[in-house]
C-alpha cells in the first residue's frame, strides 16, 4: 500500500517536472527573440565598455558571460538533455555526473576558443568562415552522441542477456573457452566496467563540447579584434561555468529521480531485465536520432 | 513507465537542437518602410531603412576593418564603401522584402540610392526598391512582409509604415502568431526528408510565418 503511494507520488512528481520543463521551454521559445536580442545588446555594450577601458568593465563583462551561459543553457539544447538522459539511464554516482557536466561545459568553451583562434590563424579571421568551421564540426558532435547511444545499448543488451541466464542446476562441467553454457568468461568485471565508463564519459563530453555556442564565437572574434583575446577566452570559460550550473542540475535531478524510482518500485530480480531493456531501448534511440542528425549535417 | 516518456523526449529535444538553432535568429534588424506613389497615384517604389542591432553592427563593421579607433564613427569614405558593399546582392537574394498584390507576388528591382550610416553603434542602411510594373491600389490592397526565409535575421517593423504621394490610404499591421509559426516550423521540418535537407539544402520556409503583415489599402478616387 505504501509502495503504491510512493510510486504514484514519484510518477506525479515526474509528470509535474515534465510539464514544468515543457512549459518553461515553451515560454522561452515564445520570448526567445526578445531574450536573444537583449542578451546580444548587453554583450555589445559590455564589449564596448571593455574596448573603451571603462572602470568596472571587466567585472561587468564576466558577470554577463556567466549569465549568458546560464540563460542559454536553460533554453533548448546545450547538452543538458544529453546529460540528463545519461544520468537517467546509467548508474553513475552524483559526483561523477557533476564532473561530467563540468568537463563537458568547459570543453565546449575550449572548442569555441580553438575554433576561433584556428580560424584567425588559418582563415585570416573571416567570420563567416569561422561559423562555417563550427558547422563542419557539428556532425562530429552528433556522431559522438550516437556512439554513446551504442555503448548504452550494448550494455543494456549485455545486462538483458545476463539477467535472462537461469541458474544452472547441475552445473558440474569445467569451464573451458568453448563452454557455451550461456555466460561469458570475462576478465575482472570491475576493471571492465571502469573502461566502459570512461569511454562513455569521453563520448558524452565530446558530444556536448563539439557544439559551441554562437554567442561565445561572436564574443571571441570581437575580443580578438579589439586585442582583448585573453579576456575573451576567460569570458568564454566563464560562460561555460554558467552552462555547467544548468547541466549539472539537470543531471543531478535526473539521477535523483532514477534513485527515487528505484526505491519506490518493488524489490526483486524482476526489475533488472526491465531496466536493462530500458537501457537498450534508450541506447538504440539515442544512436538512431543522433546518427541520423550527424548524417544530415554532413 | 512514466520515466520512459521523459527521457526519450529529452533526447528528441537534444537531437532537434540544430533545427532549433536554425529557428533562432542571431541578427536583429529594425525596419522602416515607406510606400511611394507616383503622380498617377500608383505604387512606384518602397523606401527601406534597416537598422542593425548593436552586436551585429559591431561584427559587420569589424569584419570590414572599419572604425579602427573604436570611437563609434565612420569616415565618409568608409560609409561609401559600406553602401557599395551592401549594394551588391547575390543573384538569388530576394532582399528579404515580399510584396503581394491581387494574389500574386510583386516584382521589385534591386537596391537603389543606397546610403550607409553608423549611428550610436548601429549600422543604418537606407535605400529604395522600385516596382518595374507599378500597381494600381484602387483595384486591390497590397500586402508587404519583411523576413529572412532562413530565419537567421529577424526583422522588426519600427513604427507605422508611411505613405508618400497620395492621400486617403490606410496602413494596417497584422501581428504574426509566433506560437503557430513555431509549430509550423516543427511540422515542416518533420516533413522534410533527410535527402532534401542534406543534398538540396532545403529548410522549412516559414520566415513569413514569423513576420508581421503590412496591408496598404487606398480609397478609390472619384
Short mmCIF file of C-alpha atoms in Angstrom, two decimals:
data_model
loop_
_atom_site.label_atom_id
_atom_site.label_comp_id
_atom_site.label_asym_id
_atom_site.label_seq_id
_atom_site.Cartn_x
_atom_site.Cartn_y
_atom_site.Cartn_z
CA UNK A 1 0.00 0.00 0.00
CA UNK A 2 2.74 2.41 0.99
CA UNK A 3 4.76 1.36 -2.04
CA UNK A 4 1.88 2.15 -4.37
CA UNK A 5 1.53 5.56 -2.80
CA UNK A 6 5.24 6.14 -3.30
CA UNK A 7 5.05 5.09 -6.95
CA UNK A 8 2.13 7.39 -7.55
CA UNK A 9 3.95 10.24 -5.83
CA UNK A 10 7.08 9.75 -7.94
CA UNK A 11 5.02 9.46 -11.12
CA UNK A 12 3.21 12.69 -10.25
CA UNK A 13 6.48 14.45 -9.50
CA UNK A 14 7.87 13.32 -12.85
CA UNK A 15 4.76 14.48 -14.66
CA UNK A 16 4.94 17.85 -12.94
CA UNK A 17 8.64 18.22 -13.67
CA UNK A 18 7.98 17.29 -17.28
CA UNK A 19 5.13 19.76 -17.56
CA UNK A 20 7.22 22.44 -15.94
CA UNK A 21 10.11 21.74 -18.25
CA UNK A 22 7.79 21.79 -21.24
CA UNK A 23 6.08 24.96 -20.09
CA UNK A 24 9.38 26.67 -19.47
CA UNK A 25 10.71 25.62 -22.86
CA UNK A 26 7.53 26.85 -24.50
CA UNK A 27 7.64 30.21 -22.75
CA UNK A 28 11.31 30.54 -23.55
CA UNK A 29 10.82 29.92 -27.27
CA UNK A 30 7.92 32.39 -27.35
CA UNK A 31 10.16 35.04 -25.90
CA UNK A 32 13.36 33.74 -27.44
CA UNK A 33 13.62 36.62 -29.87
CA UNK A 34 13.36 39.27 -27.18
CA UNK A 35 15.75 37.39 -24.91
CA UNK A 36 18.35 36.79 -27.59
CA UNK A 37 18.23 40.40 -28.70
CA UNK A 38 18.53 41.67 -25.13
CA UNK A 39 21.41 39.31 -24.48
CA UNK A 40 23.22 40.40 -27.63
CA UNK A 41 22.74 44.08 -26.90
CA UNK A 42 24.07 43.59 -23.40
CA UNK A 43 27.11 41.76 -24.76
CA UNK A 44 27.76 44.54 -27.29
CA UNK A 45 27.57 47.12 -24.50
CA UNK A 46 29.99 45.16 -22.35
CA UNK A 47 32.45 44.79 -25.23
CA UNK A 48 32.26 48.48 -26.00
CA UNK A 49 32.95 49.32 -22.36
CA UNK A 50 35.92 46.92 -22.41
CA UNK A 51 37.31 48.47 -25.54
CA UNK A 52 36.98 51.95 -24.07
CA UNK A 53 38.71 50.78 -20.91
CA UNK A 54 35.88 51.90 -18.65
CA UNK A 55 36.29 51.07 -14.96
CA UNK A 56 34.30 48.04 -13.86
CA UNK A 57 34.04 46.90 -17.46
CA UNK A 58 35.85 43.63 -16.84
CA UNK A 59 33.67 42.57 -13.91
CA UNK A 60 30.56 43.59 -15.79
CA UNK A 61 31.71 41.62 -18.81
CA UNK A 62 32.49 38.45 -16.87
CA UNK A 63 29.25 38.63 -14.93
CA UNK A 64 27.39 38.97 -18.20
CA UNK A 65 29.22 35.97 -19.66
CA UNK A 66 28.12 33.82 -16.73
CA UNK A 67 24.51 34.98 -17.03
CA UNK A 68 24.63 34.38 -20.78
CA UNK A 69 25.85 30.80 -20.38
CA UNK A 70 23.28 30.12 -17.66
CA UNK A 71 20.28 31.52 -19.50
CA UNK A 72 21.25 29.97 -22.81
CA UNK A 73 21.59 26.55 -21.21
CA UNK A 74 18.05 26.86 -19.90
CA UNK A 75 16.82 27.01 -23.48
CA UNK A 76 16.76 24.02 -25.81
CA UNK A 77 19.98 22.18 -26.44
CA UNK A 78 23.35 22.88 -24.86
CA UNK A 79 23.83 19.39 -23.63
CA UNK A 80 21.60 19.35 -20.59
CA UNK A 81 19.25 16.86 -22.19
CA UNK A 82 22.12 14.53 -23.06
CA UNK A 83 23.45 14.59 -19.52
CA UNK A 84 20.01 14.17 -18.01
CA UNK A 85 19.37 11.22 -20.31
CA UNK A 86 22.68 9.66 -19.38
CA UNK A 87 22.01 10.22 -15.69
CA UNK A 88 18.64 8.55 -16.02
CA UNK A 89 19.95 5.53 -17.90
CA UNK A 90 23.24 4.82 -16.18
CA UNK A 91 24.00 4.22 -12.54
CA UNK A 92 26.70 6.88 -12.29
CA UNK A 93 27.37 8.44 -8.94
CA UNK A 94 26.25 12.01 -8.32
CA UNK A 95 29.84 13.14 -8.02
CA UNK A 96 30.65 11.61 -11.38
CA UNK A 97 27.71 13.35 -13.01
CA UNK A 98 28.80 16.74 -11.71
CA UNK A 99 32.28 16.02 -13.02
CA UNK A 100 30.87 15.12 -16.43
CA UNK A 101 28.77 18.26 -16.55
CA UNK A 102 31.77 20.38 -15.61
CA UNK A 103 34.09 18.77 -18.12
CA UNK A 104 31.62 18.93 -20.99
CA UNK A 105 30.67 22.56 -20.43
CA UNK A 106 34.26 23.69 -20.09
CA UNK A 107 35.29 21.56 -23.06
CA UNK A 108 32.53 23.30 -25.02
CA UNK A 109 34.13 26.66 -24.19
CA UNK A 110 37.54 25.29 -25.14
CA UNK A 111 36.24 24.15 -28.51
CA UNK A 112 34.87 27.65 -29.18
CA UNK A 113 38.25 29.14 -28.32
CA UNK A 114 40.12 26.69 -30.53
CA UNK A 115 37.71 27.18 -33.45
CA UNK A 116 38.00 30.95 -33.39
CA UNK A 117 41.74 31.05 -32.99
CA UNK A 118 42.24 28.37 -35.63
CA UNK A 119 40.03 30.49 -37.84
CA UNK A 120 42.07 33.55 -37.03
CA UNK A 121 45.34 31.88 -37.93
CA UNK A 122 44.23 29.79 -40.88
CA UNK A 123 41.38 31.76 -42.37
CA UNK A 124 42.52 35.26 -41.57
CA UNK A 125 39.67 35.75 -39.15
CA UNK A 126 36.90 35.72 -41.71
CA UNK A 127 33.83 35.46 -39.54
CA UNK A 128 31.63 33.57 -41.94
CA UNK A 129 34.36 31.00 -42.38
CA UNK A 130 34.73 30.54 -38.65
CA UNK A 131 30.99 29.94 -38.45
CA UNK A 132 31.36 27.55 -41.37
CA UNK A 133 34.10 25.74 -39.46
CA UNK A 134 31.84 25.41 -36.44
CA UNK A 135 29.19 23.99 -38.73
CA UNK A 136 31.63 21.38 -40.02
CA UNK A 137 32.47 20.26 -36.51
CA UNK A 138 28.84 19.86 -35.53
CA UNK A 139 28.24 16.47 -37.22
CA UNK A 140 31.10 15.09 -35.15
CA UNK A 141 29.23 16.03 -32.02
CA UNK A 142 26.24 14.01 -33.09
CA UNK A 143 28.44 11.13 -34.12
CA UNK A 144 29.83 11.16 -30.57
CA UNK A 145 26.41 11.09 -29.03
CA UNK A 146 25.44 8.28 -31.37
CA UNK A 147 28.49 6.38 -30.19
CA UNK A 148 27.39 6.95 -26.60
CA UNK A 149 24.00 5.61 -27.52
CA UNK A 150 25.61 2.50 -28.97
CA UNK A 151 27.58 1.91 -25.79
CA UNK A 152 24.49 2.22 -23.66
CA UNK A 153 22.60 -0.09 -25.98
CA UNK A 154 25.31 -2.72 -25.81
CA UNK A 155 25.44 -2.51 -22.06
CA UNK A 156 21.70 -2.85 -21.85
CA UNK A 157 21.75 -5.79 -24.21
CA UNK A 158 24.51 -7.38 -22.19
CA UNK A 159 22.61 -6.94 -18.95
CA UNK A 160 19.48 -8.29 -20.56
CA UNK A 161 21.27 -11.40 -21.76
CA UNK A 162 22.96 -11.82 -18.39
CA UNK A 163 19.82 -11.41 -16.36
CA UNK A 164 17.99 -13.93 -18.52
CA UNK A 165 20.58 -16.62 -17.77
CA UNK A 166 18.79 -19.01 -15.42
CA UNK A 167 20.89 -20.51 -12.66
CA UNK A 168 22.09 -23.92 -13.80
CA UNK A 169 21.02 -26.89 -11.86
CA UNK A 170 23.68 -29.50 -12.01
CA UNK A 171 26.36 -27.19 -13.23
CA UNK A 172 29.15 -29.65 -12.94
CA UNK A 173 31.28 -29.30 -16.01
CA UNK A 174 34.56 -27.45 -16.18
CA UNK A 175 34.56 -24.04 -17.76
CA UNK A 176 36.62 -24.02 -20.90
CA UNK A 177 36.69 -21.48 -23.70
CA UNK A 178 34.15 -23.45 -25.72
CA UNK A 179 31.83 -23.84 -22.80
CA UNK A 180 28.86 -22.21 -24.38
CA UNK A 181 26.63 -22.50 -21.34
CA UNK A 182 25.22 -19.09 -21.74
CA UNK A 183 27.51 -16.95 -19.64
CA UNK A 184 30.60 -15.13 -20.74
CA UNK A 185 34.09 -15.59 -19.46
CA UNK A 186 35.28 -12.12 -18.91
CA UNK A 187 38.24 -10.65 -17.11
CA UNK A 188 37.81 -8.76 -13.86
CA UNK A 189 34.33 -7.21 -14.32
CA UNK A 190 35.10 -4.21 -12.16
CA UNK A 191 38.02 -3.13 -14.35
CA UNK A 192 35.99 -3.73 -17.46
CA UNK A 193 33.18 -1.60 -16.12
CA UNK A 194 35.69 1.13 -15.43
CA UNK A 195 36.97 1.21 -19.05
CA UNK A 196 33.46 1.19 -20.42
CA UNK A 197 32.54 4.04 -18.11
CA UNK A 198 35.49 6.04 -19.30
CA UNK A 199 34.60 5.50 -22.93
CA UNK A 200 31.03 6.55 -22.25
CA UNK A 201 32.27 9.62 -20.44
CA UNK A 202 34.51 10.56 -23.34
CA UNK A 203 31.69 10.18 -25.84
CA UNK A 204 29.37 12.28 -23.71
CA UNK A 205 31.89 15.05 -23.11
CA UNK A 206 32.86 15.26 -26.77
CA UNK A 207 29.25 15.12 -27.84
CA UNK A 208 28.42 18.19 -25.80
CA UNK A 209 31.70 20.01 -26.40
CA UNK A 210 31.61 19.91 -30.19
CA UNK A 211 28.60 22.21 -30.28
CA UNK A 212 29.87 25.60 -29.16
CA UNK A 213 27.51 28.46 -28.52
CA UNK A 214 27.29 31.08 -31.30
CA UNK A 215 27.45 33.87 -28.74
CA UNK A 216 30.75 32.50 -27.49
CA UNK A 217 32.08 32.52 -31.06
CA UNK A 218 30.97 36.13 -31.63
CA UNK A 219 32.47 37.17 -28.32
CA UNK A 220 35.81 35.56 -29.09
CA UNK A 221 36.01 37.06 -32.58
CA UNK A 222 35.29 40.55 -31.34
CA UNK A 223 37.64 40.44 -28.37
CA UNK A 224 40.36 39.20 -30.67
CA UNK A 225 39.76 42.12 -33.00
CA UNK A 226 39.94 44.53 -30.07
CA UNK A 227 43.24 43.00 -28.89
CA UNK A 228 41.50 41.60 -25.82
CA UNK A 229 41.97 37.91 -26.69
CA UNK A 230 42.83 36.68 -23.21
CA UNK A 231 39.84 38.42 -21.71
CA UNK A 232 37.69 36.91 -24.42
CA UNK A 233 39.00 33.43 -23.66
CA UNK A 234 38.33 33.96 -19.98
CA UNK A 235 34.85 35.17 -20.83
CA UNK A 236 34.18 32.05 -22.91
CA UNK A 237 35.15 29.83 -19.97
CA UNK A 238 33.03 31.82 -17.56
CA UNK A 239 30.17 31.26 -19.99
CA UNK A 240 30.98 27.57 -19.70
CA UNK A 241 30.64 27.82 -15.93
CA UNK A 242 27.18 29.28 -16.37
CA UNK A 243 26.22 26.44 -18.71
CA UNK A 244 27.67 23.92 -16.28
CA UNK A 245 25.43 25.18 -13.49
CA UNK A 246 22.40 24.21 -15.55
CA UNK A 247 23.65 20.94 -17.00
CA UNK A 248 24.89 19.72 -13.60
CA UNK A 249 21.48 20.48 -12.09
CA UNK A 250 19.77 18.66 -14.95
CA UNK A 251 21.99 15.62 -14.47
CA UNK A 252 21.51 15.60 -10.70
CA UNK A 253 17.75 15.90 -10.99
CA UNK A 254 17.60 13.02 -13.44
CA UNK A 255 19.85 10.87 -11.27
CA UNK A 256 17.83 11.56 -8.14
CA UNK A 257 14.66 10.72 -9.98
CA UNK A 258 16.18 7.45 -11.05
CA UNK A 259 17.08 6.63 -7.46
CA UNK A 260 13.64 7.69 -6.34
CA UNK A 261 12.02 5.36 -8.82
CA UNK A 262 14.27 2.53 -7.76
CA UNK A 263 13.39 2.98 -4.13
CA UNK A 264 9.72 3.21 -4.88
CA UNK A 265 9.42 0.14 -7.03
CA UNK A 266 9.27 -3.35 -5.55
CA UNK A 267 12.45 -5.30 -4.97
CA UNK A 268 13.32 -8.38 -6.86
CA UNK A 269 15.24 -9.62 -9.83
CA UNK A 270 12.22 -8.89 -11.99
CA UNK A 271 13.33 -5.26 -12.14
CA UNK A 272 16.72 -5.87 -13.65
CA UNK A 273 15.64 -7.10 -17.09
CA UNK A 274 13.22 -4.18 -17.35
CA UNK A 275 15.99 -1.73 -16.55
CA UNK A 276 18.28 -3.48 -18.98
CA UNK A 277 15.62 -3.38 -21.67
CA UNK A 278 15.09 0.30 -20.97
CA UNK A 279 18.80 0.96 -21.25
CA UNK A 280 18.88 -0.93 -24.54
CA UNK A 281 15.93 1.00 -25.98
CA UNK A 282 17.37 4.26 -24.79
CA UNK A 283 20.74 3.47 -26.31
CA UNK A 284 19.18 2.49 -29.62
CA UNK A 285 17.03 5.61 -29.83
CA UNK A 286 19.98 7.88 -28.98
CA UNK A 287 22.04 6.17 -31.68
CA UNK A 288 19.35 6.38 -34.31
CA UNK A 289 18.44 10.01 -33.64
CA UNK A 290 22.00 11.26 -33.32
CA UNK A 291 23.29 9.17 -36.18
CA UNK A 292 20.55 10.49 -38.43
CA UNK A 293 21.30 14.06 -37.41
CA UNK A 294 25.01 13.55 -37.94
CA UNK A 295 24.40 12.23 -41.45
CA UNK A 296 22.00 15.07 -42.12
CA UNK A 297 24.54 17.67 -41.22
CA UNK A 298 27.44 16.18 -43.13
CA UNK B 1 6.72 3.54 -17.02
CA UNK B 2 6.44 7.29 -16.64
CA UNK B 3 10.17 7.70 -16.89
CA UNK B 4 10.25 6.10 -20.32
CA UNK B 5 8.43 9.17 -21.56
CA UNK B 6 10.64 11.90 -20.17
CA UNK B 7 13.99 10.65 -21.33
CA UNK B 8 13.17 9.96 -24.99
CA UNK B 9 11.57 13.38 -25.01
CA UNK B 10 14.77 14.92 -23.69
CA UNK B 11 16.64 13.07 -26.38
CA UNK B 12 14.34 14.30 -29.08
CA UNK B 13 14.94 17.82 -27.80
CA UNK B 14 18.69 17.49 -27.78
CA UNK B 15 18.75 15.95 -31.23
CA UNK B 16 16.49 18.58 -32.68
CA UNK B 17 18.97 21.17 -31.49
CA UNK B 18 20.40 22.03 -34.91
CA UNK B 19 16.89 22.60 -36.14
CA UNK B 20 16.15 24.68 -33.10
CA UNK B 21 19.34 26.59 -33.66
CA UNK B 22 18.12 27.36 -37.14
CA UNK B 23 14.87 28.70 -35.77
CA UNK B 24 16.80 31.11 -33.62
CA UNK B 25 17.79 34.45 -35.15
CA UNK B 26 21.15 35.97 -34.42
CA UNK B 27 20.68 39.22 -36.31
CA UNK B 28 18.05 41.77 -35.38
CA UNK B 29 17.12 44.46 -37.86
CA UNK B 30 14.67 47.26 -37.13
CA UNK B 31 12.89 48.16 -40.36
CA UNK B 32 11.14 51.29 -41.50
CA UNK B 33 9.01 51.14 -44.64
CA UNK B 34 7.73 53.97 -46.83
CA UNK B 35 5.27 53.45 -49.67
CA UNK B 36 6.00 55.88 -52.52
CA UNK B 37 3.28 56.73 -55.01
CA UNK B 38 3.71 58.37 -58.38
CA UNK B 39 1.68 61.26 -59.81
CA UNK B 40 -0.99 58.87 -61.00
CA UNK B 41 -1.41 57.51 -57.51
CA UNK B 42 0.14 54.16 -58.30
CA UNK B 43 2.72 52.45 -56.09
CA UNK B 44 6.09 53.04 -57.70
CA UNK B 45 8.69 52.25 -55.04
CA UNK B 46 9.27 51.10 -51.48
CA UNK B 47 11.66 53.07 -49.29
CA UNK B 48 13.50 50.83 -46.86
CA UNK B 49 15.55 51.68 -43.78
CA UNK B 50 17.38 48.88 -42.00
CA UNK B 51 18.94 49.42 -38.58
CA UNK B 52 21.04 46.56 -37.28
CA UNK B 53 21.35 45.58 -33.60
CA UNK B 54 24.38 46.57 -31.56
CA UNK B 55 26.28 43.31 -31.69
CA UNK B 56 25.73 42.54 -35.38
CA UNK B 57 26.66 46.12 -36.29
CA UNK B 58 29.87 45.69 -34.34
CA UNK B 59 30.61 42.41 -36.10
CA UNK B 60 29.91 43.80 -39.58
CA UNK B 61 31.96 46.94 -39.04
CA UNK B 62 34.86 44.96 -37.59
CA UNK B 63 34.65 42.37 -40.37
CA UNK B 64 35.19 45.13 -42.90
CA UNK B 65 38.06 46.56 -40.90
CA UNK B 66 36.34 49.87 -40.28
CA UNK B 67 36.20 52.13 -37.24
CA UNK B 68 39.74 51.25 -36.33
CA UNK B 69 39.89 53.71 -33.47
CA UNK B 70 36.71 52.46 -31.93
CA UNK B 71 35.19 55.88 -31.48
CA UNK B 72 31.89 54.73 -32.91
CA UNK B 73 32.19 56.88 -36.01
CA UNK B 74 32.84 56.04 -39.61
CA UNK B 75 34.59 58.26 -42.08
CA UNK B 76 32.79 59.38 -45.22
CA UNK B 77 34.92 57.02 -47.26
CA UNK B 78 34.06 54.09 -45.02
CA UNK B 79 30.36 54.86 -45.33
CA UNK B 80 30.64 54.91 -49.09
CA UNK B 81 32.43 51.58 -49.04
CA UNK B 82 29.71 50.13 -46.87
CA UNK B 83 27.00 51.37 -49.19
CA UNK B 84 28.82 49.88 -52.18
CA UNK B 85 29.32 46.59 -50.34
CA UNK B 86 25.67 46.29 -49.43
CA UNK B 87 24.50 47.23 -52.90
CA UNK B 88 25.89 44.04 -54.33
CA UNK B 89 23.20 41.49 -53.82
CA UNK B 90 23.76 37.88 -54.88
CA UNK B 91 21.61 36.52 -57.70
CA UNK B 92 19.28 34.50 -55.55
CA UNK B 93 18.80 37.07 -52.80
CA UNK B 94 15.29 38.48 -52.66
CA UNK B 95 16.15 41.39 -50.41
CA UNK B 96 14.00 39.91 -47.67
CA UNK B 97 11.12 42.07 -48.86
CA UNK B 98 7.98 40.39 -50.14
CA UNK B 99 5.02 42.12 -51.74
CA UNK B 100 1.77 40.54 -52.81
CA UNK B 101 -0.94 42.23 -54.83
CA UNK B 102 -4.08 40.74 -56.27
CA UNK B 103 -2.92 37.31 -55.10
CA UNK B 104 0.39 37.47 -56.97
CA UNK B 105 3.94 38.34 -55.86
CA UNK B 106 5.12 41.76 -56.99
CA UNK B 107 8.45 42.14 -58.74
CA UNK B 108 10.97 44.57 -57.26
CA UNK B 109 14.23 45.97 -58.59
CA UNK B 110 17.49 45.66 -56.71
CA UNK B 111 18.55 48.30 -54.21
CA UNK B 112 18.83 51.88 -55.46
CA UNK B 113 20.25 55.05 -53.93
CA UNK B 114 21.94 53.12 -51.15
CA UNK B 115 23.23 55.16 -48.21
CA UNK B 116 25.04 53.77 -45.17
CA UNK B 117 25.44 55.34 -41.76
CA UNK B 118 26.67 54.39 -38.31
CA UNK B 119 24.67 55.94 -35.51
CA UNK B 120 25.06 55.16 -31.79
CA UNK B 121 26.89 51.98 -32.66
CA UNK B 122 24.21 50.75 -35.03
CA UNK B 123 24.58 50.28 -38.76
CA UNK B 124 21.87 52.05 -40.80
CA UNK B 125 21.12 51.35 -44.44
CA UNK B 126 18.68 53.47 -46.44
CA UNK B 127 17.64 52.55 -49.95
CA UNK B 128 14.82 52.25 -52.46
CA UNK B 129 13.33 49.33 -54.30
CA UNK B 130 11.31 50.26 -57.34
CA UNK B 131 8.41 48.43 -58.96
CA UNK B 132 9.05 47.74 -62.66
CA UNK B 133 5.30 47.43 -63.17
CA UNK B 134 3.55 49.94 -60.98
CA UNK B 135 0.42 48.75 -59.30
CA UNK B 136 -2.96 50.40 -59.02
CA UNK B 137 -4.14 50.27 -55.45
CA UNK B 138 -7.70 51.18 -56.38
CA UNK B 139 -8.15 47.63 -57.61
CA UNK B 140 -6.79 45.76 -54.63
CA UNK B 141 -4.73 46.34 -51.49
CA UNK B 142 -1.09 45.36 -51.38
CA UNK B 143 0.45 43.18 -48.65
CA UNK B 144 4.04 43.56 -47.56
CA UNK B 145 6.25 41.44 -45.36
CA UNK B 146 9.87 41.75 -44.34
CA UNK B 147 11.55 38.47 -43.40
CA UNK B 148 14.56 36.25 -43.90
CA UNK B 149 13.34 32.91 -45.27
CA UNK B 150 16.14 31.18 -43.38
CA UNK B 151 15.16 32.92 -40.15
CA UNK B 152 18.72 33.84 -39.24
CA UNK B 153 17.94 37.54 -39.34
CA UNK B 154 14.84 38.85 -37.61
CA UNK B 155 13.20 41.98 -38.97
CA UNK B 156 11.17 44.12 -36.60
CA UNK B 157 8.86 46.79 -38.00
CA UNK B 158 9.69 50.07 -36.32
CA UNK B 159 6.72 52.38 -36.29
CA UNK B 160 3.92 52.59 -38.82
CA UNK B 161 4.91 52.49 -42.48
CA UNK B 162 4.36 55.83 -44.20
CA UNK B 163 2.64 56.64 -47.45
CA UNK B 164 4.02 59.43 -49.62
CA UNK B 165 2.45 60.97 -52.67
CA UNK B 166 -1.20 60.14 -52.14
CA UNK B 167 -3.87 60.82 -49.57
CA UNK B 168 -6.68 58.60 -48.45
CA UNK B 169 -4.59 55.49 -47.88
CA UNK B 170 -4.67 53.30 -44.82
CA UNK B 171 -1.90 51.12 -43.46
CA UNK B 172 -2.68 48.30 -41.06
CA UNK B 173 -0.32 45.86 -39.36
CA UNK B 174 -1.39 42.29 -38.65
CA UNK B 175 0.82 40.78 -35.97
CA UNK B 176 2.35 37.36 -36.52
CA UNK B 177 1.30 34.44 -34.34
CA UNK B 178 4.69 33.26 -33.07
CA UNK B 179 3.35 30.15 -31.37
CA UNK B 180 1.64 28.97 -34.54
CA UNK B 181 4.74 29.83 -36.57
CA UNK B 182 6.90 27.74 -34.29
CA UNK B 183 4.54 24.79 -34.57
CA UNK B 184 4.51 25.17 -38.33
CA UNK B 185 8.30 25.19 -38.36
CA UNK B 186 8.47 21.95 -36.37
CA UNK B 187 5.83 20.34 -38.55
CA UNK B 188 7.50 21.30 -41.83
CA UNK B 189 10.88 20.21 -40.55
CA UNK B 190 9.43 16.81 -39.75
CA UNK B 191 8.08 16.53 -43.27
CA UNK B 192 11.39 17.12 -44.98
CA UNK B 193 13.35 14.01 -45.82
CA UNK B 194 16.99 13.60 -44.87
CA UNK B 195 17.91 13.92 -48.52
CA UNK B 196 16.06 17.14 -49.02
CA UNK B 197 17.82 18.77 -46.11
CA UNK B 198 21.23 17.31 -46.79
CA UNK B 199 21.52 17.46 -50.55
CA UNK B 200 19.11 20.10 -51.67
CA UNK B 201 19.81 22.37 -48.74
CA UNK B 202 16.10 22.74 -48.09
CA UNK B 203 14.78 24.13 -44.86
CA UNK B 204 11.29 24.83 -43.57
CA UNK B 205 10.40 28.06 -45.33
CA UNK B 206 8.44 29.65 -42.59
CA UNK B 207 10.16 33.03 -42.35
CA UNK B 208 6.90 34.60 -43.40
CA UNK B 209 5.01 32.95 -40.57
CA UNK B 210 7.15 34.81 -38.04
CA UNK B 211 6.75 38.16 -39.78
CA UNK B 212 4.05 40.78 -39.29
CA UNK B 213 1.88 41.55 -42.31
CA UNK B 214 1.51 45.11 -43.51
CA UNK B 215 -1.57 45.86 -45.60
CA UNK B 216 -1.91 49.06 -47.61
CA UNK B 217 -5.32 49.97 -48.99
CA UNK B 218 -6.30 53.14 -50.69
CA UNK B 219 -9.75 54.60 -51.00
CA UNK B 220 -10.91 54.60 -54.61
CA UNK B 221 -10.55 58.02 -56.13
CA UNK B 222 -13.55 59.73 -57.70
#
